[in-house]
């Protein structure tokens, strides 16, 4: 989801006149500003809402949220289109690393950064 420093950074970028596209799970709070577009990916499948067998699988095979996110982005046409034409791609959480890796291979001209504060150093005001 988005919140705290990420929410402030998105608002700051939009305030500077940059168009921002936020790709997030459904239900995440995204600021409503004219220069901000939101692409929802649906809801992640959480182990806490699963049966015993799936919860055990989540414990044995860690990193499932990363895989779910990467698969959801690959299947979302608006998300892949936003990544393809982006000037800068920023992953707010470490779980976005596989998405950033794949995107960097497809769009090598754009910087791909994990962390909102480092990403802001690339953006002119």
PDB file of C-alpha atoms in Angstrom:
ATOM      1  CA  UNK A   1       0.000   0.000   0.000  1.00  0.00           C
ATOM      2  CA  UNK A   2       0.922   3.642   0.030  1.00  0.00           C
ATOM      3  CA  UNK A   3       1.020   5.919   3.015  1.00  0.00           C
ATOM      4  CA  UNK A   4       3.242   8.109   5.164  1.00  0.00           C
ATOM      5  CA  UNK A   5       6.385   9.273   3.345  1.00  0.00           C
ATOM      6  CA  UNK A   6       5.291   7.666   0.061  1.00  0.00           C
ATOM      7  CA  UNK A   7       1.984   9.523   0.153  1.00  0.00           C
ATOM      8  CA  UNK A   8       3.822  12.807   0.816  1.00  0.00           C
ATOM      9  CA  UNK A   9       6.301  12.137  -1.999  1.00  0.00           C
ATOM     10  CA  UNK A  10       3.519  11.394  -4.490  1.00  0.00           C
ATOM     11  CA  UNK A  11       1.776  14.635  -3.535  1.00  0.00           C
ATOM     12  CA  UNK A  12       5.069  16.539  -3.787  1.00  0.00           C
ATOM     13  CA  UNK A  13       5.778  15.169  -7.283  1.00  0.00           C
ATOM     14  CA  UNK A  14       2.281  16.064  -8.459  1.00  0.00           C
ATOM     15  CA  UNK A  15       2.693  19.524  -6.931  1.00  0.00           C
ATOM     16  CA  UNK A  16       5.903  20.008  -8.937  1.00  0.00           C
ATOM     17  CA  UNK A  17       3.908  19.361 -12.115  1.00  0.00           C
ATOM     18  CA  UNK A  18       4.966  15.765 -12.743  1.00  0.00           C
ATOM     19  CA  UNK A  19       2.465  13.152 -13.824  1.00  0.00           C
ATOM     20  CA  UNK A  20       2.515  10.270 -11.331  1.00  0.00           C
ATOM     21  CA  UNK A  21       1.073   6.790 -11.841  1.00  0.00           C
ATOM     22  CA  UNK A  22       0.629   4.733  -8.686  1.00  0.00           C
ATOM     23  CA  UNK A  23       0.332   0.958  -9.150  1.00  0.00           C
ATOM     24  CA  UNK A  24      -1.004  -0.582  -5.973  1.00  0.00           C
ATOM     25  CA  UNK A  25      -3.127  -3.351  -4.529  1.00  0.00           C
ATOM     26  CA  UNK A  26      -6.851  -2.548  -4.315  1.00  0.00           C
ATOM     27  CA  UNK A  27      -7.906  -0.919  -1.093  1.00  0.00           C
ATOM     28  CA  UNK A  28      -4.663   1.026  -0.681  1.00  0.00           C
ATOM     29  CA  UNK A  29      -5.067   4.707   0.019  1.00  0.00           C
ATOM     30  CA  UNK A  30      -3.825   6.910  -2.816  1.00  0.00           C
ATOM     31  CA  UNK A  31      -3.980  10.695  -2.711  1.00  0.00           C
ATOM     32  CA  UNK A  32      -6.489  12.246  -5.082  1.00  0.00           C
ATOM     33  CA  UNK A  33      -4.751  14.947  -7.092  1.00  0.00           C
ATOM     34  CA  UNK A  34      -5.179  16.024 -10.723  1.00  0.00           C
ATOM     35  CA  UNK A  35      -1.713  14.766 -11.793  1.00  0.00           C
ATOM     36  CA  UNK A  36      -2.039  11.349 -10.073  1.00  0.00           C
ATOM     37  CA  UNK A  37      -3.358   8.250 -11.849  1.00  0.00           C
ATOM     38  CA  UNK A  38      -4.049   5.060  -9.912  1.00  0.00           C
ATOM     39  CA  UNK A  39      -3.904   1.519 -11.272  1.00  0.00           C
ATOM     40  CA  UNK A  40      -5.315  -1.138  -8.934  1.00  0.00           C
ATOM     41  CA  UNK A  41      -4.118  -4.724  -9.131  1.00  0.00           C
ATOM     42  CA  UNK A  42      -6.860  -6.405  -7.147  1.00  0.00           C
ATOM     43  CA  UNK A  43      -6.335  -7.902  -3.715  1.00  0.00           C
ATOM     44  CA  UNK A  44      -3.363 -10.045  -2.712  1.00  0.00           C
ATOM     45  CA  UNK A  45      -4.054 -13.527  -1.434  1.00  0.00           C
ATOM     46  CA  UNK A  46      -3.076 -13.486   2.225  1.00  0.00           C
ATOM     47  CA  UNK A  47      -2.195 -16.623   4.164  1.00  0.00           C
ATOM     48  CA  UNK A  48      -4.320 -15.441   7.080  1.00  0.00           C
ATOM     49  CA  UNK A  49      -7.440 -15.820   4.912  1.00  0.00           C
ATOM     50  CA  UNK A  50      -6.459 -19.297   3.748  1.00  0.00           C
ATOM     51  CA  UNK A  51      -6.907 -22.799   4.948  1.00  0.00           C
ATOM     52  CA  UNK A  52      -4.326 -24.722   6.949  1.00  0.00           C
ATOM     53  CA  UNK A  53      -2.578 -26.195   3.921  1.00  0.00           C
ATOM     54  CA  UNK A  54      -2.062 -22.836   2.194  1.00  0.00           C
ATOM     55  CA  UNK A  55      -0.821 -21.213   5.437  1.00  0.00           C
ATOM     56  CA  UNK A  56       1.724 -24.019   5.768  1.00  0.00           C
ATOM     57  CA  UNK A  57       2.808 -23.458   2.166  1.00  0.00           C
ATOM     58  CA  UNK A  58       3.297 -19.730   2.856  1.00  0.00           C
ATOM     59  CA  UNK A  59       5.555 -20.591   5.812  1.00  0.00           C
ATOM     60  CA  UNK A  60       7.624 -23.119   3.864  1.00  0.00           C
ATOM     61  CA  UNK A  61       7.890 -21.075   0.656  1.00  0.00           C
ATOM     62  CA  UNK A  62       8.573 -17.454   1.689  1.00  0.00           C
ATOM     63  CA  UNK A  63       8.335 -14.474  -0.595  1.00  0.00           C
ATOM     64  CA  UNK A  64       4.909 -15.246  -1.969  1.00  0.00           C
ATOM     65  CA  UNK A  65       3.836 -11.584  -1.775  1.00  0.00           C
ATOM     66  CA  UNK A  66       6.691 -10.705  -4.167  1.00  0.00           C
ATOM     67  CA  UNK A  67       5.540 -13.379  -6.603  1.00  0.00           C
ATOM     68  CA  UNK A  68       1.920 -12.275  -6.340  1.00  0.00           C
ATOM     69  CA  UNK A  69       2.864  -8.664  -7.010  1.00  0.00           C
ATOM     70  CA  UNK A  70       5.072  -9.541  -9.983  1.00  0.00           C
ATOM     71  CA  UNK A  71       2.344 -11.735 -11.500  1.00  0.00           C
ATOM     72  CA  UNK A  72      -0.362  -9.094 -10.917  1.00  0.00           C
ATOM     73  CA  UNK A  73       1.731  -6.404 -12.609  1.00  0.00           C
ATOM     74  CA  UNK A  74       2.508  -8.679 -15.582  1.00  0.00           C
ATOM     75  CA  UNK A  75      -1.211  -9.400 -16.026  1.00  0.00           C
ATOM     76  CA  UNK A  76      -2.299  -5.761 -15.710  1.00  0.00           C
ATOM     77  CA  UNK A  77      -2.207  -3.984 -19.060  1.00  0.00           C
ATOM     78  CA  UNK A  78      -2.424  -0.483 -17.495  1.00  0.00           C
ATOM     79  CA  UNK A  79       0.447  -1.291 -15.114  1.00  0.00           C
ATOM     80  CA  UNK A  80       2.715  -2.682 -17.840  1.00  0.00           C
ATOM     81  CA  UNK A  81       1.898   0.285 -20.091  1.00  0.00           C
ATOM     82  CA  UNK A  82       2.754   2.729 -17.297  1.00  0.00           C
ATOM     83  CA  UNK A  83       6.064   0.960 -16.672  1.00  0.00           C
ATOM     84  CA  UNK A  84       6.927   0.888 -20.372  1.00  0.00           C
ATOM     85  CA  UNK A  85       6.626   4.645 -20.847  1.00  0.00           C
ATOM     86  CA  UNK A  86       7.868   5.805 -17.436  1.00  0.00           C
ATOM     87  CA  UNK A  87      10.742   8.264 -17.081  1.00  0.00           C
ATOM     88  CA  UNK A  88      11.412   7.010 -13.534  1.00  0.00           C
ATOM     89  CA  UNK A  89      10.171   3.858 -11.776  1.00  0.00           C
ATOM     90  CA  UNK A  90      10.183   3.754  -7.986  1.00  0.00           C
ATOM     91  CA  UNK A  91       9.334   0.784  -5.792  1.00  0.00           C
ATOM     92  CA  UNK A  92       8.267   1.893  -2.338  1.00  0.00           C
ATOM     93  CA  UNK A  93       8.761  -1.485  -0.628  1.00  0.00           C
ATOM     94  CA  UNK A  94      11.475  -4.154  -1.000  1.00  0.00           C
ATOM     95  CA  UNK A  95       8.813  -6.577  -2.305  1.00  0.00           C
ATOM     96  CA  UNK A  96       8.774  -4.558  -5.533  1.00  0.00           C
ATOM     97  CA  UNK A  97      12.332  -5.601  -6.485  1.00  0.00           C
ATOM     98  CA  UNK A  98      11.285  -8.389  -8.920  1.00  0.00           C
ATOM     99  CA  UNK A  99       8.888  -5.987 -10.664  1.00  0.00           C
ATOM    100  CA  UNK A 100      11.621  -3.355 -10.917  1.00  0.00           C
ATOM    101  CA  UNK A 101      14.104  -5.885 -12.287  1.00  0.00           C
ATOM    102  CA  UNK A 102      11.749  -7.002 -15.057  1.00  0.00           C
ATOM    103  CA  UNK A 103      10.763  -3.429 -15.848  1.00  0.00           C
ATOM    104  CA  UNK A 104      14.415  -2.306 -16.010  1.00  0.00           C
ATOM    105  CA  UNK A 105      15.129  -4.983 -18.619  1.00  0.00           C
ATOM    106  CA  UNK A 106      12.198  -3.778 -20.745  1.00  0.00           C
ATOM    107  CA  UNK A 107      12.730  -0.024 -20.198  1.00  0.00           C
ATOM    108  CA  UNK A 108      16.479   0.431 -19.593  1.00  0.00           C
ATOM    109  CA  UNK A 109      16.420   4.178 -20.253  1.00  0.00           C
ATOM    110  CA  UNK A 110      14.450   4.902 -17.053  1.00  0.00           C
ATOM    111  CA  UNK A 111      16.091   4.757 -13.619  1.00  0.00           C
ATOM    112  CA  UNK A 112      14.568   2.030 -11.434  1.00  0.00           C
ATOM    113  CA  UNK A 113      14.913   2.731  -7.721  1.00  0.00           C
ATOM    114  CA  UNK A 114      13.747   1.099  -4.490  1.00  0.00           C
ATOM    115  CA  UNK A 115      12.907   3.765  -1.922  1.00  0.00           C
ATOM    116  CA  UNK A 116      10.978   6.995  -2.261  1.00  0.00           C
ATOM    117  CA  UNK A 117      13.632   9.391  -0.952  1.00  0.00           C
ATOM    118  CA  UNK A 118      16.392   8.189  -3.334  1.00  0.00           C
ATOM    119  CA  UNK A 119      13.911   8.455  -6.206  1.00  0.00           C
ATOM    120  CA  UNK A 120      13.182  12.078  -5.403  1.00  0.00           C
ATOM    121  CA  UNK A 121      16.841  12.977  -6.013  1.00  0.00           C
ATOM    122  CA  UNK A 122      16.327  12.066  -9.713  1.00  0.00           C
ATOM    123  CA  UNK A 123      13.311  14.336 -10.148  1.00  0.00           C
ATOM    124  CA  UNK A 124      13.730  18.034 -11.030  1.00  0.00           C
ATOM    125  CA  UNK A 125      11.527  20.390  -9.071  1.00  0.00           C
TER     126      UNK A 125
END
